[in-house]
């Protein structure tokens, strides 16, 4: 390491660490660390919303994902990769290269985490929506109002993405948000055709005053039938996916176990 590299890397690092330590002591005295989790969540929620509005995160269902965990994992990975890269190549060029590699790696991890969480959220809604439709139809048939029945449905179904979305829809209505705006906002967040059809039924029932129970029951039956078809498709695909390990891994082992006594007998017979 040359004196120029020492001046470029370690001297700014020491100055930065001293300033960071001084700020940490002052923040601890002011009680700032107690507000760090809320601030961290707020900052990353705003950052994620800004990236979504600019079209950088075009992932279906990304608005349903809690952004704290994906951002935390990617940032922790960045903090681990950069020091390792600098330790392996303690030069200014090595530090810049390590920062670029860590940034690309963290962007990829962030994308994968958001996409996986969005798929899980959509899958959770698709699983819970038939139960919610059937329960809402029963509550409406019992004489309960549409808003009260929707609130009771949100509290009765299993905790998950759908329960949270229905709860936010009910809270928006109770806070005075117009019906069309609240439903449109929920429809944009959840890109699922069954859920959009469910919201259309709820909106038409509240606006026109028509009965919803029969329509919701039919929608629930169709979704359950569709789930059965998807399960059959997955089962058929599983048989095809199992073909490779069966042919190349399990069958040779079975044949070896079955034919090993015959092979050992032939060996003794031929070579004594």
PDB file of C-alpha atoms in Angstrom:
ATOM      1  CA  UNK A   1       0.000   0.000   0.000  1.00  0.00           C
ATOM      2  CA  UNK A   2       1.419   3.351  -1.031  1.00  0.00           C
ATOM      3  CA  UNK A   3       1.180   6.599   0.888  1.00  0.00           C
ATOM      4  CA  UNK A   4      -1.276   7.919  -1.696  1.00  0.00           C
ATOM      5  CA  UNK A   5      -3.626   4.975  -1.123  1.00  0.00           C
ATOM      6  CA  UNK A   6      -3.295   5.464   2.612  1.00  0.00           C
ATOM      7  CA  UNK A   7      -4.248   9.112   2.258  1.00  0.00           C
ATOM      8  CA  UNK A   8      -7.188   8.347  -0.050  1.00  0.00           C
ATOM      9  CA  UNK A   9      -8.743   5.502   1.944  1.00  0.00           C
ATOM     10  CA  UNK A  10      -7.754   5.266   5.574  1.00  0.00           C
ATOM     11  CA  UNK A  11      -7.530   8.936   6.498  1.00  0.00           C
ATOM     12  CA  UNK A  12     -11.129   9.700   5.319  1.00  0.00           C
ATOM     13  CA  UNK A  13     -12.249   6.459   6.966  1.00  0.00           C
ATOM     14  CA  UNK A  14     -10.764   7.483  10.329  1.00  0.00           C
ATOM     15  CA  UNK A  15     -12.282  10.950  10.084  1.00  0.00           C
ATOM     16  CA  UNK A  16     -15.653   9.483   9.147  1.00  0.00           C
ATOM     17  CA  UNK A  17     -15.565   6.983  12.004  1.00  0.00           C
ATOM     18  CA  UNK A  18     -14.706   9.695  14.521  1.00  0.00           C
ATOM     19  CA  UNK A  19     -17.552  11.897  13.299  1.00  0.00           C
ATOM     20  CA  UNK A  20     -19.889   8.893  13.342  1.00  0.00           C
ATOM     21  CA  UNK A  21     -18.918   8.017  16.914  1.00  0.00           C
ATOM     22  CA  UNK A  22     -19.437  11.600  18.048  1.00  0.00           C
ATOM     23  CA  UNK A  23     -22.844  11.741  16.366  1.00  0.00           C
ATOM     24  CA  UNK A  24     -23.783   8.374  17.909  1.00  0.00           C
ATOM     25  CA  UNK A  25     -22.991   9.571  21.430  1.00  0.00           C
ATOM     26  CA  UNK A  26     -24.980  12.751  20.878  1.00  0.00           C
ATOM     27  CA  UNK A  27     -27.925  10.856  19.388  1.00  0.00           C
ATOM     28  CA  UNK A  28     -27.936   8.433  22.323  1.00  0.00           C
ATOM     29  CA  UNK A  29     -28.065  11.344  24.734  1.00  0.00           C
ATOM     30  CA  UNK A  30     -31.042  12.843  22.861  1.00  0.00           C
ATOM     31  CA  UNK A  31     -32.946   9.506  22.726  1.00  0.00           C
ATOM     32  CA  UNK A  32     -32.700   9.315  18.954  1.00  0.00           C
ATOM     33  CA  UNK A  33     -32.114   5.549  18.795  1.00  0.00           C
ATOM     34  CA  UNK A  34     -35.578   4.836  20.154  1.00  0.00           C
ATOM     35  CA  UNK A  35     -37.040   6.416  17.034  1.00  0.00           C
ATOM     36  CA  UNK A  36     -34.671   4.681  14.594  1.00  0.00           C
ATOM     37  CA  UNK A  37     -36.968   1.718  13.633  1.00  0.00           C
ATOM     38  CA  UNK A  38     -39.892   4.017  12.787  1.00  0.00           C
ATOM     39  CA  UNK A  39     -37.645   6.376  10.838  1.00  0.00           C
ATOM     40  CA  UNK A  40     -36.036   3.474   9.003  1.00  0.00           C
ATOM     41  CA  UNK A  41     -39.436   2.103   7.984  1.00  0.00           C
ATOM     42  CA  UNK A  42     -40.716   5.522   6.898  1.00  0.00           C
ATOM     43  CA  UNK A  43     -37.636   6.283   4.802  1.00  0.00           C
ATOM     44  CA  UNK A  44     -37.675   2.962   2.996  1.00  0.00           C
ATOM     45  CA  UNK A  45     -41.436   3.034   2.410  1.00  0.00           C
ATOM     46  CA  UNK A  46     -41.065   6.448   0.771  1.00  0.00           C
ATOM     47  CA  UNK A  47     -38.067   5.280  -1.257  1.00  0.00           C
ATOM     48  CA  UNK A  48     -39.909   2.183  -2.456  1.00  0.00           C
ATOM     49  CA  UNK A  49     -42.974   4.231  -3.394  1.00  0.00           C
ATOM     50  CA  UNK A  50     -40.806   6.660  -5.341  1.00  0.00           C
ATOM     51  CA  UNK A  51     -39.115   3.835  -7.244  1.00  0.00           C
ATOM     52  CA  UNK A  52     -42.502   2.276  -8.042  1.00  0.00           C
ATOM     53  CA  UNK A  53     -43.894   5.578  -9.330  1.00  0.00           C
ATOM     54  CA  UNK A  54     -40.878   6.045 -11.576  1.00  0.00           C
ATOM     55  CA  UNK A  55     -41.339   2.561 -13.033  1.00  0.00           C
ATOM     56  CA  UNK A  56     -38.064   1.093 -11.751  1.00  0.00           C
ATOM     57  CA  UNK A  57     -39.823  -1.677  -9.782  1.00  0.00           C
ATOM     58  CA  UNK A  58     -42.294  -3.208 -12.240  1.00  0.00           C
ATOM     59  CA  UNK A  59     -43.210  -6.218 -10.155  1.00  0.00           C
ATOM     60  CA  UNK A  60     -46.876  -7.285  -9.915  1.00  0.00           C
ATOM     61  CA  UNK A  61     -48.027  -7.002  -6.325  1.00  0.00           C
ATOM     62  CA  UNK A  62     -45.004  -5.066  -5.055  1.00  0.00           C
ATOM     63  CA  UNK A  63     -47.263  -2.583  -3.267  1.00  0.00           C
ATOM     64  CA  UNK A  64     -48.373  -5.426  -0.995  1.00  0.00           C
ATOM     65  CA  UNK A  65     -44.833  -6.126   0.251  1.00  0.00           C
ATOM     66  CA  UNK A  66     -43.411  -4.757   3.480  1.00  0.00           C
ATOM     67  CA  UNK A  67     -40.207  -3.095   2.172  1.00  0.00           C
ATOM     68  CA  UNK A  68     -38.245  -3.190   5.420  1.00  0.00           C
ATOM     69  CA  UNK A  69     -36.935  -6.754   5.218  1.00  0.00           C
ATOM     70  CA  UNK A  70     -35.751  -6.698   1.555  1.00  0.00           C
ATOM     71  CA  UNK A  71     -33.977  -3.371   2.062  1.00  0.00           C
ATOM     72  CA  UNK A  72     -32.415  -4.532   5.333  1.00  0.00           C
ATOM     73  CA  UNK A  73     -31.064  -7.730   3.751  1.00  0.00           C
ATOM     74  CA  UNK A  74     -29.590  -5.909   0.753  1.00  0.00           C
ATOM     75  CA  UNK A  75     -28.013  -3.160   2.855  1.00  0.00           C
ATOM     76  CA  UNK A  76     -26.528  -5.674   5.286  1.00  0.00           C
ATOM     77  CA  UNK A  77     -25.050  -7.554   2.340  1.00  0.00           C
ATOM     78  CA  UNK A  78     -23.544  -4.297   1.059  1.00  0.00           C
ATOM     79  CA  UNK A  79     -21.938  -3.597   4.441  1.00  0.00           C
ATOM     80  CA  UNK A  80     -20.454  -7.106   4.465  1.00  0.00           C
ATOM     81  CA  UNK A  81     -19.167  -7.195   0.873  1.00  0.00           C
ATOM     82  CA  UNK A  82     -17.457  -3.792   0.780  1.00  0.00           C
ATOM     83  CA  UNK A  83     -15.075  -4.343   3.759  1.00  0.00           C
ATOM     84  CA  UNK A  84     -14.161  -7.803   2.457  1.00  0.00           C
ATOM     85  CA  UNK A  85     -13.331  -6.350  -0.962  1.00  0.00           C
ATOM     86  CA  UNK A  86     -11.255  -3.549   0.549  1.00  0.00           C
ATOM     87  CA  UNK A  87      -9.378  -6.027   2.741  1.00  0.00           C
ATOM     88  CA  UNK A  88      -8.632  -8.186  -0.299  1.00  0.00           C
ATOM     89  CA  UNK A  89      -7.457  -5.209  -2.386  1.00  0.00           C
ATOM     90  CA  UNK A  90      -6.551  -2.260  -0.080  1.00  0.00           C
ATOM     91  CA  UNK A  91      -6.222   0.358  -2.813  1.00  0.00           C
ATOM     92  CA  UNK A  92      -8.426   3.166  -4.042  1.00  0.00           C
ATOM     93  CA  UNK A  93      -9.234   1.292  -7.265  1.00  0.00           C
ATOM     94  CA  UNK A  94      -9.993  -1.831  -5.244  1.00  0.00           C
ATOM     95  CA  UNK A  95     -12.351   0.113  -2.975  1.00  0.00           C
ATOM     96  CA  UNK A  96     -14.232   1.549  -5.960  1.00  0.00           C
ATOM     97  CA  UNK A  97     -14.445  -1.886  -7.572  1.00  0.00           C
ATOM     98  CA  UNK A  98     -15.705  -3.438  -4.334  1.00  0.00           C
ATOM     99  CA  UNK A  99     -18.366  -0.740  -3.980  1.00  0.00           C
ATOM    100  CA  UNK A 100     -19.565  -1.282  -7.569  1.00  0.00           C
ATOM    101  CA  UNK A 101     -19.701  -5.068  -7.182  1.00  0.00           C
ATOM    102  CA  UNK A 102     -21.517  -4.765  -3.844  1.00  0.00           C
ATOM    103  CA  UNK A 103     -24.034  -2.329  -5.347  1.00  0.00           C
ATOM    104  CA  UNK A 104     -24.838  -4.644  -8.264  1.00  0.00           C
ATOM    105  CA  UNK A 105     -25.099  -7.625  -5.952  1.00  0.00           C
ATOM    106  CA  UNK A 106     -27.399  -5.793  -3.540  1.00  0.00           C
ATOM    107  CA  UNK A 107     -29.650  -4.550  -6.360  1.00  0.00           C
ATOM    108  CA  UNK A 108     -30.034  -8.131  -7.570  1.00  0.00           C
ATOM    109  CA  UNK A 109     -30.781  -9.419  -4.064  1.00  0.00           C
ATOM    110  CA  UNK A 110     -33.279  -6.591  -3.529  1.00  0.00           C
ATOM    111  CA  UNK A 111     -35.075  -7.419  -6.787  1.00  0.00           C
ATOM    112  CA  UNK A 112     -35.229 -11.135  -5.955  1.00  0.00           C
ATOM    113  CA  UNK A 113     -36.522 -10.478  -2.440  1.00  0.00           C
ATOM    114  CA  UNK A 114     -39.236  -8.100  -3.637  1.00  0.00           C
ATOM    115  CA  UNK A 115     -40.327 -10.433  -6.421  1.00  0.00           C
ATOM    116  CA  UNK A 116     -40.516 -13.435  -4.110  1.00  0.00           C
ATOM    117  CA  UNK A 117     -42.429 -11.525  -1.446  1.00  0.00           C
ATOM    118  CA  UNK A 118     -44.862 -10.153  -4.052  1.00  0.00           C
ATOM    119  CA  UNK A 119     -45.527 -13.650  -5.408  1.00  0.00           C
ATOM    120  CA  UNK A 120     -46.134 -14.953  -1.903  1.00  0.00           C
ATOM    121  CA  UNK A 121     -48.568 -12.100  -1.217  1.00  0.00           C
ATOM    122  CA  UNK A 122     -50.552 -12.762  -4.402  1.00  0.00           C
ATOM    123  CA  UNK A 123     -50.600 -16.477  -3.651  1.00  0.00           C
ATOM    124  CA  UNK A 124     -51.892 -15.744  -0.148  1.00  0.00           C
ATOM    125  CA  UNK A 125     -54.713 -13.574  -1.524  1.00  0.00           C
ATOM    126  CA  UNK A 126     -55.669 -16.228  -4.063  1.00  0.00           C
ATOM    127  CA  UNK A 127     -55.836 -18.807  -1.263  1.00  0.00           C
ATOM    128  CA  UNK A 128     -57.923 -16.717   1.179  1.00  0.00           C
ATOM    129  CA  UNK A 129     -60.265 -14.957  -1.246  1.00  0.00           C
ATOM    130  CA  UNK A 130     -62.784 -17.838  -1.711  1.00  0.00           C
ATOM    131  CA  UNK A 131     -63.209 -18.091   2.063  1.00  0.00           C
ATOM    132  CA  UNK A 132     -63.678 -14.321   2.313  1.00  0.00           C
ATOM    133  CA  UNK A 133     -66.316 -14.326  -0.444  1.00  0.00           C
ATOM    134  CA  UNK A 134     -68.255 -17.172   1.152  1.00  0.00           C
ATOM    135  CA  UNK A 135     -68.107 -15.587   4.622  1.00  0.00           C
ATOM    136  CA  UNK A 136     -69.177 -12.201   3.274  1.00  0.00           C
ATOM    137  CA  UNK A 137     -72.127 -13.786   1.480  1.00  0.00           C
ATOM    138  CA  UNK A 138     -73.230 -15.496   4.714  1.00  0.00           C
ATOM    139  CA  UNK A 139     -73.015 -12.241   6.666  1.00  0.00           C
ATOM    140  CA  UNK A 140     -75.023 -10.392   4.027  1.00  0.00           C
ATOM    141  CA  UNK A 141     -77.671 -13.108   4.015  1.00  0.00           C
ATOM    142  CA  UNK A 142     -77.983 -12.751   7.795  1.00  0.00           C
ATOM    143  CA  UNK A 143     -79.027  -9.123   7.350  1.00  0.00           C
ATOM    144  CA  UNK A 144     -75.758  -7.339   8.173  1.00  0.00           C
ATOM    145  CA  UNK A 145     -74.849  -4.180   6.265  1.00  0.00           C
ATOM    146  CA  UNK A 146     -72.184  -4.211   3.576  1.00  0.00           C
ATOM    147  CA  UNK A 147     -69.624  -2.140   5.521  1.00  0.00           C
ATOM    148  CA  UNK A 148     -70.124  -4.080   8.756  1.00  0.00           C
ATOM    149  CA  UNK A 149     -69.994  -7.400   6.932  1.00  0.00           C
ATOM    150  CA  UNK A 150     -66.760  -6.394   5.175  1.00  0.00           C
ATOM    151  CA  UNK A 151     -65.208  -5.354   8.482  1.00  0.00           C
ATOM    152  CA  UNK A 152     -66.257  -8.619  10.129  1.00  0.00           C
ATOM    153  CA  UNK A 153     -64.858 -10.578   7.183  1.00  0.00           C
ATOM    154  CA  UNK A 154     -61.502  -8.767   7.440  1.00  0.00           C
ATOM    155  CA  UNK A 155     -61.265  -9.728  11.103  1.00  0.00           C
ATOM    156  CA  UNK A 156     -62.400 -13.333  10.671  1.00  0.00           C
ATOM    157  CA  UNK A 157     -60.239 -14.604   7.819  1.00  0.00           C
ATOM    158  CA  UNK A 158     -56.652 -15.727   8.543  1.00  0.00           C
ATOM    159  CA  UNK A 159     -54.108 -12.983   9.031  1.00  0.00           C
ATOM    160  CA  UNK A 160     -52.360 -12.159   5.814  1.00  0.00           C
ATOM    161  CA  UNK A 161     -52.343  -9.892   2.800  1.00  0.00           C
ATOM    162  CA  UNK A 162     -56.071 -10.141   2.078  1.00  0.00           C
ATOM    163  CA  UNK A 163     -57.068  -9.416   5.683  1.00  0.00           C
ATOM    164  CA  UNK A 164     -54.776  -6.394   5.700  1.00  0.00           C
ATOM    165  CA  UNK A 165     -56.154  -5.064   2.412  1.00  0.00           C
ATOM    166  CA  UNK A 166     -59.774  -5.463   3.491  1.00  0.00           C
ATOM    167  CA  UNK A 167     -58.943  -3.804   6.815  1.00  0.00           C
ATOM    168  CA  UNK A 168     -57.368  -0.848   5.011  1.00  0.00           C
ATOM    169  CA  UNK A 169     -60.412  -0.633   2.754  1.00  0.00           C
ATOM    170  CA  UNK A 170     -62.721  -0.480   5.760  1.00  0.00           C
ATOM    171  CA  UNK A 171     -60.523   2.089   7.516  1.00  0.00           C
ATOM    172  CA  UNK A 172     -60.427   4.263   4.406  1.00  0.00           C
ATOM    173  CA  UNK A 173     -64.207   4.222   4.243  1.00  0.00           C
ATOM    174  CA  UNK A 174     -64.489   5.100   7.941  1.00  0.00           C
ATOM    175  CA  UNK A 175     -62.053   8.029   7.504  1.00  0.00           C
ATOM    176  CA  UNK A 176     -64.256   9.598   4.839  1.00  0.00           C
ATOM    177  CA  UNK A 177     -62.398   8.498   1.708  1.00  0.00           C
ATOM    178  CA  UNK A 178     -64.845   8.232  -1.225  1.00  0.00           C
ATOM    179  CA  UNK A 179     -65.950   4.713  -2.087  1.00  0.00           C
ATOM    180  CA  UNK A 180     -64.648   4.802  -5.643  1.00  0.00           C
ATOM    181  CA  UNK A 181     -61.248   6.153  -4.630  1.00  0.00           C
ATOM    182  CA  UNK A 182     -60.751   3.559  -1.880  1.00  0.00           C
ATOM    183  CA  UNK A 183     -61.729   0.670  -4.164  1.00  0.00           C
ATOM    184  CA  UNK A 184     -59.605   1.995  -7.033  1.00  0.00           C
ATOM    185  CA  UNK A 185     -56.588   2.301  -4.734  1.00  0.00           C
ATOM    186  CA  UNK A 186     -57.025  -1.262  -3.503  1.00  0.00           C
ATOM    187  CA  UNK A 187     -57.503  -2.522  -7.067  1.00  0.00           C
ATOM    188  CA  UNK A 188     -54.205  -0.942  -8.163  1.00  0.00           C
ATOM    189  CA  UNK A 189     -52.287  -2.494  -5.293  1.00  0.00           C
ATOM    190  CA  UNK A 190     -53.455  -6.045  -5.936  1.00  0.00           C
ATOM    191  CA  UNK A 191     -53.193  -7.113  -9.604  1.00  0.00           C
ATOM    192  CA  UNK A 192     -55.418 -10.176  -9.309  1.00  0.00           C
ATOM    193  CA  UNK A 193     -58.437 -10.607 -11.549  1.00  0.00           C
ATOM    194  CA  UNK A 194     -60.488 -12.476  -8.929  1.00  0.00           C
ATOM    195  CA  UNK A 195     -59.901  -9.722  -6.381  1.00  0.00           C
ATOM    196  CA  UNK A 196     -60.857  -7.030  -8.883  1.00  0.00           C
ATOM    197  CA  UNK A 197     -64.064  -8.912  -9.649  1.00  0.00           C
ATOM    198  CA  UNK A 198     -64.735  -9.148  -5.916  1.00  0.00           C
ATOM    199  CA  UNK A 199     -64.285  -5.375  -5.560  1.00  0.00           C
ATOM    200  CA  UNK A 200     -66.590  -4.780  -8.533  1.00  0.00           C
ATOM    201  CA  UNK A 201     -69.319  -6.845  -6.869  1.00  0.00           C
ATOM    202  CA  UNK A 202     -68.923  -4.952  -3.610  1.00  0.00           C
ATOM    203  CA  UNK A 203     -68.962  -1.588  -5.381  1.00  0.00           C
ATOM    204  CA  UNK A 204     -72.030  -2.433  -7.465  1.00  0.00           C
ATOM    205  CA  UNK A 205     -73.884  -3.761  -4.438  1.00  0.00           C
ATOM    206  CA  UNK A 206     -73.231  -0.624  -2.396  1.00  0.00           C
ATOM    207  CA  UNK A 207     -73.953   1.757  -5.278  1.00  0.00           C
ATOM    208  CA  UNK A 208     -77.049   0.067  -6.724  1.00  0.00           C
ATOM    209  CA  UNK A 209     -78.373  -1.576  -3.581  1.00  0.00           C
ATOM    210  CA  UNK A 210     -78.619  -5.037  -5.146  1.00  0.00           C
ATOM    211  CA  UNK A 211     -78.068  -8.303  -3.335  1.00  0.00           C
ATOM    212  CA  UNK A 212     -74.503  -9.530  -3.245  1.00  0.00           C
ATOM    213  CA  UNK A 213     -74.786 -12.859  -1.475  1.00  0.00           C
ATOM    214  CA  UNK A 214     -75.637 -14.946  -4.533  1.00  0.00           C
ATOM    215  CA  UNK A 215     -72.969 -13.326  -6.711  1.00  0.00           C
ATOM    216  CA  UNK A 216     -70.327 -13.737  -4.040  1.00  0.00           C
ATOM    217  CA  UNK A 217     -71.276 -17.358  -3.489  1.00  0.00           C
ATOM    218  CA  UNK A 218     -70.968 -18.070  -7.213  1.00  0.00           C
ATOM    219  CA  UNK A 219     -67.616 -16.274  -7.313  1.00  0.00           C
ATOM    220  CA  UNK A 220     -66.387 -18.350  -4.382  1.00  0.00           C
ATOM    221  CA  UNK A 221     -67.452 -21.572  -6.115  1.00  0.00           C
ATOM    222  CA  UNK A 222     -65.677 -20.565  -9.322  1.00  0.00           C
ATOM    223  CA  UNK A 223     -62.481 -19.712  -7.461  1.00  0.00           C
ATOM    224  CA  UNK A 224     -62.552 -23.001  -5.568  1.00  0.00           C
ATOM    225  CA  UNK A 225     -63.038 -24.870  -8.838  1.00  0.00           C
ATOM    226  CA  UNK A 226     -60.172 -22.922 -10.377  1.00  0.00           C
ATOM    227  CA  UNK A 227     -57.980 -23.788  -7.401  1.00  0.00           C
ATOM    228  CA  UNK A 228     -58.801 -27.458  -7.940  1.00  0.00           C
ATOM    229  CA  UNK A 229     -57.779 -27.207 -11.602  1.00  0.00           C
ATOM    230  CA  UNK A 230     -54.518 -25.511 -10.640  1.00  0.00           C
ATOM    231  CA  UNK A 231     -53.819 -28.229  -8.084  1.00  0.00           C
ATOM    232  CA  UNK A 232     -54.355 -30.900 -10.761  1.00  0.00           C
ATOM    233  CA  UNK A 233     -52.007 -29.029 -13.108  1.00  0.00           C
ATOM    234  CA  UNK A 234     -49.330 -28.813 -10.423  1.00  0.00           C
ATOM    235  CA  UNK A 235     -49.722 -32.521  -9.681  1.00  0.00           C
ATOM    236  CA  UNK A 236     -49.278 -33.377 -13.369  1.00  0.00           C
ATOM    237  CA  UNK A 237     -46.218 -31.143 -13.604  1.00  0.00           C
ATOM    238  CA  UNK A 238     -44.766 -32.779 -10.495  1.00  0.00           C
ATOM    239  CA  UNK A 239     -44.789 -36.175 -12.242  1.00  0.00           C
ATOM    240  CA  UNK A 240     -42.796 -34.715 -15.146  1.00  0.00           C
ATOM    241  CA  UNK A 241     -40.344 -32.966 -12.798  1.00  0.00           C
ATOM    242  CA  UNK A 242     -39.772 -36.212 -10.897  1.00  0.00           C
ATOM    243  CA  UNK A 243     -38.797 -38.039 -14.083  1.00  0.00           C
ATOM    244  CA  UNK A 244     -35.188 -36.794 -14.124  1.00  0.00           C
ATOM    245  CA  UNK A 245     -34.270 -37.763 -10.522  1.00  0.00           C
ATOM    246  CA  UNK A 246     -36.080 -41.077 -10.924  1.00  0.00           C
ATOM    247  CA  UNK A 247     -34.231 -42.071 -14.107  1.00  0.00           C
ATOM    248  CA  UNK A 248     -30.769 -40.759 -13.258  1.00  0.00           C
ATOM    249  CA  UNK A 249     -30.641 -41.125  -9.456  1.00  0.00           C
ATOM    250  CA  UNK A 250     -33.169 -43.547  -7.997  1.00  0.00           C
ATOM    251  CA  UNK A 251     -33.415 -46.210 -10.729  1.00  0.00           C
ATOM    252  CA  UNK A 252     -29.630 -46.820 -10.921  1.00  0.00           C
ATOM    253  CA  UNK A 253     -29.483 -47.223  -7.143  1.00  0.00           C
ATOM    254  CA  UNK A 254     -32.423 -49.667  -7.182  1.00  0.00           C
ATOM    255  CA  UNK A 255     -30.906 -51.673 -10.030  1.00  0.00           C
ATOM    256  CA  UNK A 256     -27.578 -51.777  -8.223  1.00  0.00           C
ATOM    257  CA  UNK A 257     -29.202 -53.110  -5.055  1.00  0.00           C
ATOM    258  CA  UNK A 258     -31.190 -55.736  -6.967  1.00  0.00           C
ATOM    259  CA  UNK A 259     -28.395 -56.890  -9.268  1.00  0.00           C
ATOM    260  CA  UNK A 260     -25.491 -56.683  -6.802  1.00  0.00           C
ATOM    261  CA  UNK A 261     -25.853 -60.342  -5.636  1.00  0.00           C
ATOM    262  CA  UNK A 262     -25.958 -61.526  -9.255  1.00  0.00           C
ATOM    263  CA  UNK A 263     -22.896 -59.460 -10.161  1.00  0.00           C
ATOM    264  CA  UNK A 264     -20.966 -60.698  -7.114  1.00  0.00           C
ATOM    265  CA  UNK A 265     -21.886 -64.312  -7.977  1.00  0.00           C
ATOM    266  CA  UNK A 266     -20.692 -63.883 -11.569  1.00  0.00           C
ATOM    267  CA  UNK A 267     -17.468 -62.364 -10.316  1.00  0.00           C
ATOM    268  CA  UNK A 268     -16.772 -65.324  -8.046  1.00  0.00           C
ATOM    269  CA  UNK A 269     -17.711 -67.769 -10.823  1.00  0.00           C
ATOM    270  CA  UNK A 270     -15.532 -66.190 -13.485  1.00  0.00           C
ATOM    271  CA  UNK A 271     -12.517 -65.057 -11.505  1.00  0.00           C
ATOM    272  CA  UNK A 272     -12.691 -67.489  -8.618  1.00  0.00           C
TER     273      UNK A 272
END
